[in-house]
Coordinates of C-alpha atoms in Angstrom, one line a residue:
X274 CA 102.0 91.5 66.1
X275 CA 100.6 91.5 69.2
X276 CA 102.5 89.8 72.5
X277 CA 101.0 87.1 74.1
X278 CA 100.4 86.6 77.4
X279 CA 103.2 84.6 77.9
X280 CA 105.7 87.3 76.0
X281 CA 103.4 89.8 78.8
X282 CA 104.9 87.7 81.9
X283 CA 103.0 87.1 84.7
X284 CA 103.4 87.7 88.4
X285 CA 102.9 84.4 90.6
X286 CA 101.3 83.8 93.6
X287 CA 102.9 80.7 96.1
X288 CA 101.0 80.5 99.5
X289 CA 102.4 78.1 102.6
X290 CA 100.7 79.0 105.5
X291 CA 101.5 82.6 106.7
X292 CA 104.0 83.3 104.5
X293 CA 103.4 84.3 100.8
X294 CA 106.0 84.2 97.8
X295 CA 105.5 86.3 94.6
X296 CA 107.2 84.9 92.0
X297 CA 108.2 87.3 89.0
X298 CA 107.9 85.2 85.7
X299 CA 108.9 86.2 82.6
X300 CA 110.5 83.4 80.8
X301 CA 113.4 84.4 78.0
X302 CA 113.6 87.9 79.0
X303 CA 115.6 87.2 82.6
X304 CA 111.7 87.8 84.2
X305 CA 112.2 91.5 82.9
X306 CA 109.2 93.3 83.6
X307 CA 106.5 94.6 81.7
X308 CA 102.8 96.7 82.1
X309 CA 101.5 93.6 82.9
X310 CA 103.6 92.5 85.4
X311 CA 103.6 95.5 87.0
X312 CA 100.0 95.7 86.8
X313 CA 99.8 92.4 88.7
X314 CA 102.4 93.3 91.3
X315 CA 100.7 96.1 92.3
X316 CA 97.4 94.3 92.8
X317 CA 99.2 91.8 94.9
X318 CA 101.1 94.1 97.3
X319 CA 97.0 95.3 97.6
X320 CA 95.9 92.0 98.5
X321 CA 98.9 91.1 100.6
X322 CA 98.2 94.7 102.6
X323 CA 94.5 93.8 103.4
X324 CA 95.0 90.2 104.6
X325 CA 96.1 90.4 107.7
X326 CA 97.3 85.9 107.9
X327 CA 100.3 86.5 105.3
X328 CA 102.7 87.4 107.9
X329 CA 105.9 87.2 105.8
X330 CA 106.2 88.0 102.0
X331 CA 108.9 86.8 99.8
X332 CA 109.5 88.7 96.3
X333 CA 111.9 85.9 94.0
X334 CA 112.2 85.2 90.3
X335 CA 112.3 82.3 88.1
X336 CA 114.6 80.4 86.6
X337 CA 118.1 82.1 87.4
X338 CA 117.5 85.9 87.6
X339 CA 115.6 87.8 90.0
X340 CA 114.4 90.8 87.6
X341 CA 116.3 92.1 84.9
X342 CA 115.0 95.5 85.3
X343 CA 112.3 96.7 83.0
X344 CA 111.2 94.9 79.8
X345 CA 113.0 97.6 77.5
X346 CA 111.1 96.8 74.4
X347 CA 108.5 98.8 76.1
X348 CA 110.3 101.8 75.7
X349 CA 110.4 101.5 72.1
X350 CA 106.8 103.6 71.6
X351 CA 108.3 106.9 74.0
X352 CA 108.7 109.7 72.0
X353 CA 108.3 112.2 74.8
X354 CA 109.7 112.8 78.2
X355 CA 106.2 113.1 80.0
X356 CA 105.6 109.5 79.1
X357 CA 108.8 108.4 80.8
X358 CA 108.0 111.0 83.9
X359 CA 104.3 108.7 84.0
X360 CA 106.3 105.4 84.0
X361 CA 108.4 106.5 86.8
X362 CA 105.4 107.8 88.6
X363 CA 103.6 104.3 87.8
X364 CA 106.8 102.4 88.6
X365 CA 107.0 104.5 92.0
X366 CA 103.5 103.8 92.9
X367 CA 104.5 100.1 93.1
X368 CA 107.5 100.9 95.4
X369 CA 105.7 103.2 97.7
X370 CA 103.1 99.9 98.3
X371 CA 105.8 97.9 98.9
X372 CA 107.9 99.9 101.7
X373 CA 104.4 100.3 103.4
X374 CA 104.0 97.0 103.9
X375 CA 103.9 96.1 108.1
X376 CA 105.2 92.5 107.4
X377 CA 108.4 92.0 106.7
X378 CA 109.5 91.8 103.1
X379 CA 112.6 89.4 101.8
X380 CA 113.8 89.4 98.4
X381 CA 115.3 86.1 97.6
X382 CA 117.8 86.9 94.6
X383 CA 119.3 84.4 92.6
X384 CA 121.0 85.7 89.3
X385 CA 120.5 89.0 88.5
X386 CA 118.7 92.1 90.5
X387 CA 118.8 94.9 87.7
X388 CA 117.2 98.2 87.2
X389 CA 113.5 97.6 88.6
X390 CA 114.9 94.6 89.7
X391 CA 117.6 96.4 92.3
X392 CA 114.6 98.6 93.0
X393 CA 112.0 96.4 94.3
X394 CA 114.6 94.2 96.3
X395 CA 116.4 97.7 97.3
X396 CA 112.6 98.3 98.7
X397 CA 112.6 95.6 100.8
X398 CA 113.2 94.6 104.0
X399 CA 115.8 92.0 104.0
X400 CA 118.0 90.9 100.9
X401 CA 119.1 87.2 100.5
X402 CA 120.9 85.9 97.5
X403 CA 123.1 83.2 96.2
X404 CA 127.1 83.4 95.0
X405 CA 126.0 83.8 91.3
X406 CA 123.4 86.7 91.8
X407 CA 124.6 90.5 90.9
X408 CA 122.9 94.0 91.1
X409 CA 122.9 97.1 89.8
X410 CA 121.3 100.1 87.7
X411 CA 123.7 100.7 84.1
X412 CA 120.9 102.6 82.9
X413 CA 123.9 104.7 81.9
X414 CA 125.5 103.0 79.5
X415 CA 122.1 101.1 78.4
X416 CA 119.2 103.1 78.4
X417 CA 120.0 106.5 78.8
X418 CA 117.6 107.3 81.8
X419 CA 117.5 108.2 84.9
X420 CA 116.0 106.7 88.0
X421 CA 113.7 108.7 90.5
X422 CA 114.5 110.1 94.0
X423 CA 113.0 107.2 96.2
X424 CA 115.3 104.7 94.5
X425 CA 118.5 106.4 94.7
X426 CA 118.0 107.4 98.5
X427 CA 116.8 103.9 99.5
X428 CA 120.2 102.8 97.4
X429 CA 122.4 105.1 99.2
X430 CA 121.0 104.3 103.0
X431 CA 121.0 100.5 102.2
X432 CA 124.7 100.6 100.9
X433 CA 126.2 103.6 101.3
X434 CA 126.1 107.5 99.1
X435 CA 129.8 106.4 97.7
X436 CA 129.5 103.4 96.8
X437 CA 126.1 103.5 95.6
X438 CA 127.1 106.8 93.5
X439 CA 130.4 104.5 91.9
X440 CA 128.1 101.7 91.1
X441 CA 125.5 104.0 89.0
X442 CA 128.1 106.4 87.0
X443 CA 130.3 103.7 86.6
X444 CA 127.2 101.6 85.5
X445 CA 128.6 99.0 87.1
X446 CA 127.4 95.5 88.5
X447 CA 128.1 94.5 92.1
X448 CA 128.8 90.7 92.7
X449 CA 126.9 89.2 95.6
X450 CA 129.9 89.3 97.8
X451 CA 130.3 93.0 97.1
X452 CA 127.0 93.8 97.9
X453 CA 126.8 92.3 100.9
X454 CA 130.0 93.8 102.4
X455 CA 128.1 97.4 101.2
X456 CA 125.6 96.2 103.1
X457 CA 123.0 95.7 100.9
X458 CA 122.5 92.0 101.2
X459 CA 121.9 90.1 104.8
X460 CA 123.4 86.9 103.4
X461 CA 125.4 85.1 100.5
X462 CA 124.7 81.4 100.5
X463 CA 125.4 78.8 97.8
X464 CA 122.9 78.2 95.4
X465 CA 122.6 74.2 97.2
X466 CA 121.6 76.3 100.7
X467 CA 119.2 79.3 99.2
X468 CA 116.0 77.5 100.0
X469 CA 116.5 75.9 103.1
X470 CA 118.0 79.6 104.1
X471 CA 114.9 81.2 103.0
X472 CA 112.6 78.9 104.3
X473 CA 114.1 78.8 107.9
X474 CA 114.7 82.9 107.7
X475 CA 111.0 83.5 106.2
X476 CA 109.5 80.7 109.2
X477 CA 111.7 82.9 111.7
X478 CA 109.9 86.0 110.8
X479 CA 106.4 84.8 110.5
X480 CA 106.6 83.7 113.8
X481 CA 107.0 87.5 115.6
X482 CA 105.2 89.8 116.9
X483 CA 103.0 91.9 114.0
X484 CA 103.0 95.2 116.2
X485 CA 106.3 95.0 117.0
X486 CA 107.2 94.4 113.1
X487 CA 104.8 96.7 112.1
X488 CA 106.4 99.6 114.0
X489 CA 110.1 98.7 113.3
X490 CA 109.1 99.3 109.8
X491 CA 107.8 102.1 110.4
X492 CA 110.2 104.0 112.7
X493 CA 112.9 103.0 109.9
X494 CA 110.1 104.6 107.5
X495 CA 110.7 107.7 109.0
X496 CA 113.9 107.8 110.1
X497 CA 115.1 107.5 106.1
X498 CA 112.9 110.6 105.5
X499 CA 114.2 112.8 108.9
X500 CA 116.5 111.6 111.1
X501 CA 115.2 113.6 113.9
X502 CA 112.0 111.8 113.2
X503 CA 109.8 111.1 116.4
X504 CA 108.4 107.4 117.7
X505 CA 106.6 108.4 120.3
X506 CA 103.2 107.3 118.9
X507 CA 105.1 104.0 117.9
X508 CA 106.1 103.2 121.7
X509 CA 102.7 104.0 122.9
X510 CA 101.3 101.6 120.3
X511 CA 103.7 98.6 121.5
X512 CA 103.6 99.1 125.1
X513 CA 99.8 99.5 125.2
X514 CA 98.8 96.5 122.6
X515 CA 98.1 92.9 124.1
X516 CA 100.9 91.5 122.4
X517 CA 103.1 93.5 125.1
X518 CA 101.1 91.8 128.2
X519 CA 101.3 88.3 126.3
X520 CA 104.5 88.5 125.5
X521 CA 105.6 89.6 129.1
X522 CA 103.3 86.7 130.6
X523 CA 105.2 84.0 127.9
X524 CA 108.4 85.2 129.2
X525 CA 107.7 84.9 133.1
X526 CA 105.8 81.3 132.4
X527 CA 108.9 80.3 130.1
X528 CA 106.5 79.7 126.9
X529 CA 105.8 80.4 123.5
X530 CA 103.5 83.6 123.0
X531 CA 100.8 83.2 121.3
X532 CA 100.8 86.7 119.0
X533 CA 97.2 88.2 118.2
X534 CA 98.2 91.2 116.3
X535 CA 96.5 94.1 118.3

């Protein structure tokens, strides 16, 4: 029997003003995601990349979980390791769009962040999440599998090579709390406070400078793949942009800049 769209999930799409939410929806499965989904996410990190007036994007789940990793009923048609290497390689595809991103990125996690899940919030920029939520990858006491470079060296600089290396052989779930002393998540609120938080931390952001933003995300970029990495091209693109002469002239005439982007 063939799913139907609904059993496919679907991926979102919540615009107020700059900012943009995508909303991973998957009801019954804890918003698990599947080809579809992922299809969809990847064409919206495309559209979110070319329009230049989203200036914040959130990534959030419905109805008390974030992602649950994967939807593993998917799996059930592998019967060779290349097709697992191509879902990787699909899966990473996704990832890659979303560090590359020049806005900032928050995942707003309530319940839980699994697998894929951990993985797409691990991949962005800023992690919020309420007393209830939890993360992890137990692939190893679950599935069986294994999850690709990118992921566990984005895990291990976001919350440490130890810790991150307990969690995963352990197959272990962190609680919120845990995972924000780690350092993975910004902030712990109660659930009664998560969208007020996210709406005044989401306005916050919208409201910088986009070259500035761009190249913060971009020196970090680097700096996870070489420490030594150089930013010279980065400062020369700041100091020399307009935003730098009208945010200089807002400071001296105590007002508001007025951002262009260039």
């Amino acid at each position: 029997m063939r799913a139907t769209a609904a059993d496919e999930g679907r991926i979102l799409l919540e615009r107020s003003g700059p900012i943009l939410q995508v909303v991973l929806s998957h009801p019954g499965r804890h918003n698990a995601l599947t080809w579809r989904m992922y299809d969809e996410l990847a064409e919206a990190l495309a559209q979110t990349a070319a329009d230049p007036s989203v200036r914040v994007l959130v990534i959030r789940g419905q109805g008390g979980a974030f992602a649950a990793g994967t939807d593993i009923t998917q799996f059930s048609s592998f019967t060779t390791g290349e097709q697992g290497l191509e879902y990787e390689q699909r899966v990473g595809a996704i990832l890659d769009a979303l560090l590359k991103l020049s806005i900032p990125v928050i995942a707003a996690v309530d319940g839980p962040a699994v697998g894929a899940g951990l993985a797409i919030a691990a991949c962005s920029d800023v992690v919020i999440a309420t007393e209830s939520s939890t993360f992890g990858v137990p692939i190893a006491r679950t599935v069986g599998n294994c999850i690709p470079p990118v992921v566990l060296r984005r895990l291990q600089a976001r919350m440490g090579q130890g810790r991150t290396m307990a969690m995963l052989l352990a197959a272990a779930l962190l609680p919120a709390g845990e995972a924000q002393k780690a350092g993975f998540v910004y902030k712990v609120v109660p659930h009664e406070e998560f969208e007020a938080t996210l709406s005044k931390l989401s306005t916050r952001m919208s409201q910088t400078a986009p070259v500035t933003i761009a190249a913060l995300k971009e020196m970090d970029r680097r700096l996870q793949e070489d420490p030594a990495a150089n930013g010279d091209d980065l400062l020369l693109e700041c100091y020399g942009s307009a935003d730098f002469q009208e945010g200089v002239a807002a400071f001296t005439e105590h007002r508001t800049p007025r951002w262009k982007g260039y």
